[in-house]
Coordinates of C-alpha atoms in Angstrom, one line a residue:
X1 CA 61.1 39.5 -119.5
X2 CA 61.5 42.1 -117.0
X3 CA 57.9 43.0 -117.7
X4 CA 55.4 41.2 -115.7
X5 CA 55.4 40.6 -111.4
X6 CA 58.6 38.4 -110.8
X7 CA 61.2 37.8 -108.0
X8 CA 64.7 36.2 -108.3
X9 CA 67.7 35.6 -106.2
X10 CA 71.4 36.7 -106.6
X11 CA 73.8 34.0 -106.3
X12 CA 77.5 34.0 -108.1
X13 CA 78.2 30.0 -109.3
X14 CA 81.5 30.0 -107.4
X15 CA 79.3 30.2 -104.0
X16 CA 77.3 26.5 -104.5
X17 CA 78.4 23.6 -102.5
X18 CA 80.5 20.5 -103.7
X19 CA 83.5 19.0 -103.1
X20 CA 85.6 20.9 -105.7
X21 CA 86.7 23.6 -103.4
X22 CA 84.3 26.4 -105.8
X23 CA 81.1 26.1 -106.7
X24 CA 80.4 24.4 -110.5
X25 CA 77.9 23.7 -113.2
X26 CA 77.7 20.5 -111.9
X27 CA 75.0 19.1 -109.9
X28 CA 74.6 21.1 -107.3
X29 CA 73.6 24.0 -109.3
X30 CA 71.1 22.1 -110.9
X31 CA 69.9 21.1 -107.0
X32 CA 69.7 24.8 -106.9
X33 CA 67.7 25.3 -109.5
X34 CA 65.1 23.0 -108.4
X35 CA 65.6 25.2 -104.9
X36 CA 64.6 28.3 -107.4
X37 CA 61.9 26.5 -108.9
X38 CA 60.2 25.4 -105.9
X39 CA 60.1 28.4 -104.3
X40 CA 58.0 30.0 -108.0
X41 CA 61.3 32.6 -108.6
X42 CA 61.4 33.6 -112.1
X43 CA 65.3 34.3 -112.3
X44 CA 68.4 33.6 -111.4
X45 CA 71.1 36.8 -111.4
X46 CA 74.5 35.9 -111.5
X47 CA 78.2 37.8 -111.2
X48 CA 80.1 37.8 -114.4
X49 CA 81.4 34.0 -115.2
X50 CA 84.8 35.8 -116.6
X51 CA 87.8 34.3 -115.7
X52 CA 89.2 36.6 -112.8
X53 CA 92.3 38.3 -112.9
X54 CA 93.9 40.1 -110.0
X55 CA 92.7 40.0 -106.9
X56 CA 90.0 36.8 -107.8
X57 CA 86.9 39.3 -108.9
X58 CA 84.6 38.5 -111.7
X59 CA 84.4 42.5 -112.8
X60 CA 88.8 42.4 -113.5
X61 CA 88.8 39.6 -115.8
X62 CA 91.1 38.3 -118.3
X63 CA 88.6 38.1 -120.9
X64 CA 85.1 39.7 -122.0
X65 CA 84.1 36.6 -123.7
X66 CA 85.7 33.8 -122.0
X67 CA 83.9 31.8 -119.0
X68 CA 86.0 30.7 -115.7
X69 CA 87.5 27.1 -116.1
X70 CA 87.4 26.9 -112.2
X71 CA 83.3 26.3 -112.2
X72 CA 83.6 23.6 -114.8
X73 CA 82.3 20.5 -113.3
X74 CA 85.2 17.6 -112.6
X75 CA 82.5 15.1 -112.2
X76 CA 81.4 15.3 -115.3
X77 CA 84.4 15.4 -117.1
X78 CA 85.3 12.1 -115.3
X79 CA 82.1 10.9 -116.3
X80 CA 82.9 11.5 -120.0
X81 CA 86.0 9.8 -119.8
X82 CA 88.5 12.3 -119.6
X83 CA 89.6 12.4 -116.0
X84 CA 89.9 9.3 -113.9
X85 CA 87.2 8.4 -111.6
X86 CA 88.8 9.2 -108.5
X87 CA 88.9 12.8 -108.9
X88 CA 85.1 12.5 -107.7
X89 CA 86.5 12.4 -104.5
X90 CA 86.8 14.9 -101.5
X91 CA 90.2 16.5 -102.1
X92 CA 89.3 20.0 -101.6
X93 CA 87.6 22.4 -99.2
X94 CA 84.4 22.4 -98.4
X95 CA 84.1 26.5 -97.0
X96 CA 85.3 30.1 -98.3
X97 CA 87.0 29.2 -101.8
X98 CA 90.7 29.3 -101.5
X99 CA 91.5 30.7 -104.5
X100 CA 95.5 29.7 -104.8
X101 CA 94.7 26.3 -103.7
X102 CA 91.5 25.7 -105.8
X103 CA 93.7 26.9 -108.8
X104 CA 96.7 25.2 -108.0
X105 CA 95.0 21.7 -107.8
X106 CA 92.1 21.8 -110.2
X107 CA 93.7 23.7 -113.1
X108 CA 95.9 20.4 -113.1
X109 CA 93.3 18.2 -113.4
X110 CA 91.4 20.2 -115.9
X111 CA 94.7 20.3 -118.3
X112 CA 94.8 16.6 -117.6
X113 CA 91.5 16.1 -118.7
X114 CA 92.5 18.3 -122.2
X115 CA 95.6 16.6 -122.6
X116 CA 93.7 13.2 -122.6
X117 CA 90.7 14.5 -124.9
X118 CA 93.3 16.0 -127.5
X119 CA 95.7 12.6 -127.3
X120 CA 92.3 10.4 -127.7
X121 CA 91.9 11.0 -131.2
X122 CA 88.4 11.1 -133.2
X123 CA 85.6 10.1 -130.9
X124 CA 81.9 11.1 -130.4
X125 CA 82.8 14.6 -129.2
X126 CA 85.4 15.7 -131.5
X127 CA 83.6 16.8 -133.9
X128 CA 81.5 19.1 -131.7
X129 CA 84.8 20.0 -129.9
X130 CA 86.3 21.5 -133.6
X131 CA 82.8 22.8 -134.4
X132 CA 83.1 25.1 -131.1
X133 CA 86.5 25.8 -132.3
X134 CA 85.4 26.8 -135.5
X135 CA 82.5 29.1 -135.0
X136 CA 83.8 31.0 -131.5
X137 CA 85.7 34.4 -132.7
X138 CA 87.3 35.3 -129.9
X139 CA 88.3 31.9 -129.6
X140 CA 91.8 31.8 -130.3
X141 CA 92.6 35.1 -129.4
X142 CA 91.6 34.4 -125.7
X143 CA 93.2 30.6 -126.0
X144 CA 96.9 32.2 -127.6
X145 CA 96.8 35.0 -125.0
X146 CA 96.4 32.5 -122.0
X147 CA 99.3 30.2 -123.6
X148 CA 101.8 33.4 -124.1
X149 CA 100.9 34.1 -120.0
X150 CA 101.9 30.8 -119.2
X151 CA 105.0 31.1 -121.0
X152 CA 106.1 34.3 -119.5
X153 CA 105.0 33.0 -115.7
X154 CA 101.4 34.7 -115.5
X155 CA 103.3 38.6 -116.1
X156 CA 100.8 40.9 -117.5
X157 CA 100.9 41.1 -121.2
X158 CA 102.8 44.8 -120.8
X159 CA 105.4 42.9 -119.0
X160 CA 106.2 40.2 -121.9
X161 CA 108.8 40.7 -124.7
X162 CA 108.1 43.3 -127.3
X163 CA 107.7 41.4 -130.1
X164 CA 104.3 39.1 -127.9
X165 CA 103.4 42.3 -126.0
X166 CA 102.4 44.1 -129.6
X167 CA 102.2 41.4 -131.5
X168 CA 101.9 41.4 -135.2
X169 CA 100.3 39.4 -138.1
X170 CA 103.5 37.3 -138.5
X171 CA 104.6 37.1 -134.7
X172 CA 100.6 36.1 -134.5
X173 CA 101.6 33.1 -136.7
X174 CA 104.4 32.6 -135.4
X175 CA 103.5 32.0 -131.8
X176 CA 100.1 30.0 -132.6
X177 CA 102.0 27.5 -134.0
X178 CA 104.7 27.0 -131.6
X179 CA 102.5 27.0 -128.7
X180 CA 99.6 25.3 -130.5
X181 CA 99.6 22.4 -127.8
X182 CA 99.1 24.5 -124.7
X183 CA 96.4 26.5 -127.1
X184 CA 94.3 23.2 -128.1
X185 CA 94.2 22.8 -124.4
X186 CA 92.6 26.4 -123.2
X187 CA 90.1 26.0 -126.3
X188 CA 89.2 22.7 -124.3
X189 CA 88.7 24.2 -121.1
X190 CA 86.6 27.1 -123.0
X191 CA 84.4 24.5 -125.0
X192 CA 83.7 22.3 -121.6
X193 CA 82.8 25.2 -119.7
X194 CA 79.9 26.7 -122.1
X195 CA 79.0 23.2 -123.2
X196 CA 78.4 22.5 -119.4
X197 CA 77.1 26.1 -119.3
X198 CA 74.4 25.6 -121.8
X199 CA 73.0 22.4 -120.7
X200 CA 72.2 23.9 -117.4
X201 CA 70.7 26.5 -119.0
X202 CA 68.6 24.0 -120.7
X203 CA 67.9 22.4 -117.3
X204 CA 67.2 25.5 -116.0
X205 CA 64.7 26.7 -118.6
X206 CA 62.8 23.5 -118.1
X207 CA 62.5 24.6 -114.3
X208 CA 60.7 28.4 -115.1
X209 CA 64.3 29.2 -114.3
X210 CA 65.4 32.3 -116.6
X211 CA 69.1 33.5 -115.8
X212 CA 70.7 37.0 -115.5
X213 CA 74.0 37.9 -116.5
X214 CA 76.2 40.4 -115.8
X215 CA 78.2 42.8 -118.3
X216 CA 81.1 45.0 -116.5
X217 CA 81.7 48.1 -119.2
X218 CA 85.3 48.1 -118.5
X219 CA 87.7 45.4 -118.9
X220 CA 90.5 44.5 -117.3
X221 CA 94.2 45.9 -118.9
X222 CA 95.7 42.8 -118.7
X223 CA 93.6 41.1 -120.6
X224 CA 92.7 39.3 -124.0
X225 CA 90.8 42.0 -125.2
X226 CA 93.5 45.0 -124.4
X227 CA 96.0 42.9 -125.9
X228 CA 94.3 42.2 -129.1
X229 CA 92.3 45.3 -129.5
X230 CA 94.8 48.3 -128.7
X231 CA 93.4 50.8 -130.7
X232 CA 90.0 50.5 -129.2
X233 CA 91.5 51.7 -126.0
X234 CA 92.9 54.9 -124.6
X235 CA 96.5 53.6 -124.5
X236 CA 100.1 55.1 -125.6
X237 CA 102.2 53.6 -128.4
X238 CA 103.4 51.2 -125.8
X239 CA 100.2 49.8 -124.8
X240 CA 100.6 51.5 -121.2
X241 CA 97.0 53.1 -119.8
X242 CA 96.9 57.1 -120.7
X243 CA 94.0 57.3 -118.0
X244 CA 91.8 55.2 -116.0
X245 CA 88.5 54.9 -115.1
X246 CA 86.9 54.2 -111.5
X247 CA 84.5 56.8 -109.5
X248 CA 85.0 59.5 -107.2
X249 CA 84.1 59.7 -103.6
X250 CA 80.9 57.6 -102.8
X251 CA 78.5 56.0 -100.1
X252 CA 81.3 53.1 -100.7
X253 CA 84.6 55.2 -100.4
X254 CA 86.2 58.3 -99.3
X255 CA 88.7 58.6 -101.7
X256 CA 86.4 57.1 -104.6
X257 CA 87.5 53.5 -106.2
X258 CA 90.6 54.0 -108.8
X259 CA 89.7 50.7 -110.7
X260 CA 92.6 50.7 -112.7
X261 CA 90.9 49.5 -116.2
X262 CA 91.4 51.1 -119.2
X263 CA 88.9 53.4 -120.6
X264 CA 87.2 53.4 -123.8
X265 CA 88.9 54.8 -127.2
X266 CA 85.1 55.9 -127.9
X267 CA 86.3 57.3 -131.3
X268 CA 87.7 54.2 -132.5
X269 CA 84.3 52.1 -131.2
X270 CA 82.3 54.7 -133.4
X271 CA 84.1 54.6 -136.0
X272 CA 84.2 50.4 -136.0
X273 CA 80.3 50.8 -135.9
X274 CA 80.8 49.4 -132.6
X275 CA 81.3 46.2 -133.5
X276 CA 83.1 45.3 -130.6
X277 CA 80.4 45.8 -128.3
X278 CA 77.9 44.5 -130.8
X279 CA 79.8 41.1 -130.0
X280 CA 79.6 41.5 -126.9
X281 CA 76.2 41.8 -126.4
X282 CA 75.6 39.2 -128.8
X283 CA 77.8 36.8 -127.0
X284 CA 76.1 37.8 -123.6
X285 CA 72.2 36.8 -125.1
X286 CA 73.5 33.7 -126.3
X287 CA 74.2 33.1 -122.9
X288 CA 71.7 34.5 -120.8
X289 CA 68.0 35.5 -120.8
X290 CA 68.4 38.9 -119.2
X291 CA 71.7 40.9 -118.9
X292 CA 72.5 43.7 -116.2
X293 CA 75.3 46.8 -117.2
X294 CA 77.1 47.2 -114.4
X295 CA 78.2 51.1 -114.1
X296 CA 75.5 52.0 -116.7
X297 CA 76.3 55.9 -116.2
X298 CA 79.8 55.1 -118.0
X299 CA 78.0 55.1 -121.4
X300 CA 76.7 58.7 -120.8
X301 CA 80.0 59.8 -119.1
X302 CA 83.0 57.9 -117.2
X303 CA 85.4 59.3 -114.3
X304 CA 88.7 59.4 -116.4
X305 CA 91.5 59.3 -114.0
X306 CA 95.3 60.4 -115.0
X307 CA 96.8 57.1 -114.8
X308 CA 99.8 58.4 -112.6
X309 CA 97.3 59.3 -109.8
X310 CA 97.0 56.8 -106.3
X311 CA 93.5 57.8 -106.1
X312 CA 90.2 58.3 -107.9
X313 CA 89.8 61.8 -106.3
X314 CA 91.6 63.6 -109.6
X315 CA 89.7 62.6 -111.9
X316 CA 86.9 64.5 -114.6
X317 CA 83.7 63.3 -116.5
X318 CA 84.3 62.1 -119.9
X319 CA 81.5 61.8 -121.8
X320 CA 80.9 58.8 -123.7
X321 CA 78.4 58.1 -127.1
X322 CA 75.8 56.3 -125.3
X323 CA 72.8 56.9 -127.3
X324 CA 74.1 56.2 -130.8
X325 CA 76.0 52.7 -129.2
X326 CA 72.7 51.5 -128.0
X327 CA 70.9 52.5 -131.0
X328 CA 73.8 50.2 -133.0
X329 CA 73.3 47.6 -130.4
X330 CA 69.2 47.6 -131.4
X331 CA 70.1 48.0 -135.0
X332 CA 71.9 44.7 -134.8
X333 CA 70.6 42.7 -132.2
X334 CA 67.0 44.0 -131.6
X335 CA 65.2 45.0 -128.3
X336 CA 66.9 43.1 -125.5
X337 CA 66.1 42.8 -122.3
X338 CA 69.0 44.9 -120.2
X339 CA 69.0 46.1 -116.8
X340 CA 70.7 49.3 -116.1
X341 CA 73.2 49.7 -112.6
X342 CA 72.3 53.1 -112.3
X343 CA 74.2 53.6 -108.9
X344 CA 76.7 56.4 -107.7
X345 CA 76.2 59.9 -109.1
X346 CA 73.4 59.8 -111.4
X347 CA 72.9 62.8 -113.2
X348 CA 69.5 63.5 -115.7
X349 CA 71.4 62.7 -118.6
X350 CA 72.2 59.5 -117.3
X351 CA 68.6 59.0 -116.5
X352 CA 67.1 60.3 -120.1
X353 CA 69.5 57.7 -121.5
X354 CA 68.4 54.7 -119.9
X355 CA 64.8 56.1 -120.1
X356 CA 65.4 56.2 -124.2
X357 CA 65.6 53.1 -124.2
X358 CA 63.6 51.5 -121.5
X359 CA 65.7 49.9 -119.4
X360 CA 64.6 49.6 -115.6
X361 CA 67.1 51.2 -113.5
X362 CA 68.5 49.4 -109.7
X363 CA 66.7 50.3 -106.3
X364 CA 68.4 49.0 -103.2
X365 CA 66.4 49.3 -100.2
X366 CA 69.7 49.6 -98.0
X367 CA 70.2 52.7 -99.6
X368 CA 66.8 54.1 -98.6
X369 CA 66.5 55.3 -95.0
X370 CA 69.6 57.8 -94.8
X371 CA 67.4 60.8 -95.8
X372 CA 64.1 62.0 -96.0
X373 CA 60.4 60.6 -97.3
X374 CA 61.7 61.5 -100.9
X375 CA 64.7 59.3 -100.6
X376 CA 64.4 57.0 -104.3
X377 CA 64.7 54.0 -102.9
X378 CA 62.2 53.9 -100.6
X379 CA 58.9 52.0 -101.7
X380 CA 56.6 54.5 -102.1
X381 CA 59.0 56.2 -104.7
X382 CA 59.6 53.1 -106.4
X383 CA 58.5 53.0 -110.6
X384 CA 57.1 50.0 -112.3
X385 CA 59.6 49.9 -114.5
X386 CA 62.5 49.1 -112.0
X387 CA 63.9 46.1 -110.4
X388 CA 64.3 46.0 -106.4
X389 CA 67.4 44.4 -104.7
X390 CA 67.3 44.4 -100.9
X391 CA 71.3 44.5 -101.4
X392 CA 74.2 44.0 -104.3
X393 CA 76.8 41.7 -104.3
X394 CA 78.9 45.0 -103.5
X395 CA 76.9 45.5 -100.0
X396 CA 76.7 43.6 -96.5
X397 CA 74.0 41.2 -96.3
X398 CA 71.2 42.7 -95.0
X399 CA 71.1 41.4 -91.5
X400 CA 75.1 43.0 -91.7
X401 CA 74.2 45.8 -92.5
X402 CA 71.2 46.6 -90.1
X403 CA 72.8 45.7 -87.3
X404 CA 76.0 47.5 -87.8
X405 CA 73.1 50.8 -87.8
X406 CA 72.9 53.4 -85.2
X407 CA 69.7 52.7 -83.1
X408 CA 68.2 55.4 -84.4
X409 CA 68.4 54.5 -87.9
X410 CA 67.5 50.9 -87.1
X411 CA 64.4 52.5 -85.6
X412 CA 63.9 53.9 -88.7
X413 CA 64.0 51.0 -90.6
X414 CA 61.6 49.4 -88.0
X415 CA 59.1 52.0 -88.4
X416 CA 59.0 51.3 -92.1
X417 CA 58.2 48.1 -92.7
X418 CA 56.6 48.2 -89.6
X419 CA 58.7 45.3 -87.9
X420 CA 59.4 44.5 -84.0
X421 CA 62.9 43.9 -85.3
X422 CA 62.9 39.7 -84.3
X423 CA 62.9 39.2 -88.2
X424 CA 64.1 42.0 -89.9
X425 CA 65.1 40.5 -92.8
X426 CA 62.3 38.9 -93.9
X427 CA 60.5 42.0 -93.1
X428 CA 62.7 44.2 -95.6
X429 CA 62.3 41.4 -97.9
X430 CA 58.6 41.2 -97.5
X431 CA 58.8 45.5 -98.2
X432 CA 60.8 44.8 -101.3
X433 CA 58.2 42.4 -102.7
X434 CA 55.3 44.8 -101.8
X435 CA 56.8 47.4 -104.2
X436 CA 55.4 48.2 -107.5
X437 CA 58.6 47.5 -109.1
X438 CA 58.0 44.6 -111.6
X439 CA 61.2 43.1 -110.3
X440 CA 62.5 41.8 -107.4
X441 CA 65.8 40.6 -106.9
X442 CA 67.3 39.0 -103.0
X443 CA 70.7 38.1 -102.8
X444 CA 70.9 34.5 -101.5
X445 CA 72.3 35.9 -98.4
X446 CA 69.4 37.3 -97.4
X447 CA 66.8 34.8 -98.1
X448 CA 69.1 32.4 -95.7
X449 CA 68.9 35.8 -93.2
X450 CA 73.1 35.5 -92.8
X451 CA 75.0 38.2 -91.3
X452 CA 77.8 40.3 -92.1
X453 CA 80.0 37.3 -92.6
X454 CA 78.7 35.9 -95.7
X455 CA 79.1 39.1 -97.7
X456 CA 80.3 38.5 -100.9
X457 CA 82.6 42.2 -101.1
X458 CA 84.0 45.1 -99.8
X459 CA 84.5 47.8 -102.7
X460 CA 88.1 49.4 -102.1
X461 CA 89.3 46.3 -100.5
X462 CA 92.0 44.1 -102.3
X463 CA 91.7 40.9 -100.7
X464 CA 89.3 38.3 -98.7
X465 CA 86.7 39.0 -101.3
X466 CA 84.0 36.9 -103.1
X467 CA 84.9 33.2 -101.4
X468 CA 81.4 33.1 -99.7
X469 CA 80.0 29.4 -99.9
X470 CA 76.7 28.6 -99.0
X471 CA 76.4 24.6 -97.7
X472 CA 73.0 22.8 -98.1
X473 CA 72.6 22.7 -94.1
X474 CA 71.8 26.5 -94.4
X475 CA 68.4 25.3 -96.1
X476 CA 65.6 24.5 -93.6
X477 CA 63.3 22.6 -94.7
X478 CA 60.2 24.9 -95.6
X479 CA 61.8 27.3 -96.6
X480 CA 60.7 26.7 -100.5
X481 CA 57.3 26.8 -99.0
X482 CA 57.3 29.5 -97.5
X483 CA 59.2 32.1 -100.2
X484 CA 56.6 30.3 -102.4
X485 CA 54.0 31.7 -100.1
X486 CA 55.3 34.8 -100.3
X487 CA 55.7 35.0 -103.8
X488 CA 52.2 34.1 -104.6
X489 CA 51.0 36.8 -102.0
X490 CA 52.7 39.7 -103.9
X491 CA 52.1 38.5 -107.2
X492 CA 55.2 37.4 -108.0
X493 CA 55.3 33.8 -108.0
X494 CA 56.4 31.9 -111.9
X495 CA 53.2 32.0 -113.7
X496 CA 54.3 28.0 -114.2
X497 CA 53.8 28.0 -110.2
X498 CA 50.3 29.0 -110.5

């Protein structure tokens, strides 16, 4: 992968169509995977499929390992008989995802549906069901952590009683058996959603359709993984943050973005072997084909922030054992194919540590026509061994973004890819698939040529993020044709294509 002419496109799950008020695994992803196909892309990128935490964002999640009940598929559960037929109809939203709402009413249904499977007794999935219960780790962990937040009314694990905020061996007991119902029914939810994750990855990979994920390198505090894993983290003896981590001031902020998660006990990790993020990884290539770090620079150095400070402006680099992790990663796992975010303030030791180990770095061509002819991301600076976006899911959509340019610098951008401006998008795409970069990836956005609107977030903003839906209206009719055209012309169209 990652090593031969290819294009993909950037769409998070929860964006699809359907009835279900957020997108699922359901049928209409596989409808867009036959969109993918059709037009000869080789991947599909993705957001992290996490379960969110505050403020509905993939990247503050209450788990590492866990995947996001909300994009299982109802239709299929009511198909396997554990939800009544009628849930296949309309009863949600059809636009922006609603998070409260969506939540409120499916996360009903979906404990109905487990309540039902668990009351049902031995049947043709049971055994499969106990199998995934059997050989997931961080299983239980994840499934007593989600019952103890029901239990205390969704507080943040800090906020619980002593003895289940630092729990031990006994009160681990203890509490798995009294709240083994509500348990059994999270370690449903979990198995159905990477059960139904799986066999569209199977569907997928019958397509040409290869999928990249997404690995955040900091987790959220409240979280599975903070809870259960204290000592890997830079926290005091009662389980409060000592710093933070975030970035300081950027393209995307004055003041930097204080992110609020927990930084990295490094020591601890290293002296673990880091097997922590050995499961990690190996969790993430049993999932996906491909997997992008985002905030790659963290594993040469992160911006540690006091955790009493408002902003990220007070912080200092901390520097972090990048080189001996990834070497433990390879030990374990092997080469893997790993795209590094290098974004923000990229320093040559970031750079000689994702050279070490081959990883292509990002280039975003919004980035490239606010300086000079020497600017990175412009195409004639662009190295083989990259992979191009024309935006992130952390920008504007394209046609956003140049239009809310200065004339000037839209003349610029003109100039370059040598465009009368009536199609600028698909003249900055056509530049990004011109560039020696092996790897090309559009966000979905763009290859629909949406404005502003449809952006998927605003860094530094803590609300009306990531509910962009795409319906199947947005679709003309030749559009596969014609990205398949274009594809073929640059050399990047699925060899299966050909």
């Amino acid at each position: 992968m990652l090593k031969a002419r290819s294009c993909g496109v950037l769409l998070h799950p929860t964006s699809l169509p359907g009835h279900e008020g957020i997108g699922t695994l359901g049928e209409n992803a596989r409808r867009f995977v036959d969109i993918l196909s059709a037009m000869g892309m080789s991947y599909w990128q993705l957001l992290p499929l996490t379960p969110p935490a505050c403020g509905n964002s993939p990247y503050s999640s209450l788990s590492a390992f866990a995947g996001n009940p909300l994009m299982i598929d109802l239709h299929q559960l009511a198909a396997e008989g554990d939800l009544p037929l009628e849930v296949r109809g309309g009863r949600f939203p059809e636009e922006l995802v609603d998070f409260g709402d969506v939540s409120d009413l499916k996360l009903g249904l979906l404990h109905q549906a487990a309540t039902a499977f668990l009351a049902a007794g031995k049947n043709s999935r049971t055994e499969e069901f106990w199998h995934f219960c059997d050989t997931t780790p961080w299983l239980h962990d994840f499934a007593l952590f989600m019952a103890l937040k029901q239990l205390y009314k969704g507080k943040s694990w800090h906020k619980w009683p002593r003895e289940a905020a630092l729990l031990t061996t006994d009160g681990y007991e203890k509490a798995s058996r009294k709240l083994g119902p509500e348990i059994g029914v999270q370690k449903y939810l979990q198995w159905q959603f990477f059960r139904q994750w799986q066999s569209l990855r199977a569907y997928a990979a019958h397509r040409g359709v290869s999928f990249i994920g997404d690995i955040p390198i900091f987790v959220a505090y409240d979280s599975a993984d903070v809870w259960r894993n204290r000592d890997i983290f830079l926290l005091d003896d009662q389980g409060k943050p000592t710093a933070v981590a975030g970035v300081p001031p950027d393209y995307f902020s004055k003041t930097g973005q204080l992110w609020g998660n927990p930084l990295f006990n490094w020591e601890a990790l290293e002296g673990q072997g880091f097997n922590w993020w050995i499961e990690r990884f190996r969790h993430a290539f049993s999932l996906f084909d491909c997997v992008r770090i985002d905030h790659f620079r963290g594993f040469e150095a992160a911006w540690q922030v006091p955790a009493k400070e408002r902003t990220a402006e007070h912080g200092n680099w901390v520097s972090a054992p990048g080189g001996r992790l990834f070497e433990a990663v390879h030990s374990a796992l092997g080469n893997l194919p790993i795209i590094a975010e290098d974004l923000g303030v990229i320093t040559p030791e970031v750079e000689a540590l994702r050279d070490r180990f081959g990883f292509p770095g990002m280039k975003i061509l919004q980035f490239a026509f606010d300086s000079g002819p020497d600017n990175p991301y412009l195409p004639h600076n662009h190295v083989k061994n990259s992979v191009v976006y024309t935006g992130t899911h952390d920008n504007d959509t394209t046609l956003g973004w140049y239009t809310s340019q200065n004339e000037h610098h839209r003349s610029m951008v003109r100039n370059y890819v040598g465009s009368d401006g009536r199609d600028i998008v698909a003249d900055i795409i056509r530049t990004a698939l011109m560039s020696v970069a092996t790897t090309v990836i559009i966000p979905f956005q763009d290859v629909l040529g949406l404005p502003g609107k449809a952006r998927m977030n605003l860094p530094g903003t803590a609300s009306g993020n990531w509910g962009w839906r795409f319906s199947w209206d947005m679709i003309h009719r030749g559009l596969a044709g014609e990205m398949n055209d274009r594809l073929e012309r640059y050399g990047r169209r699925h060899k299966s294509m050909s």
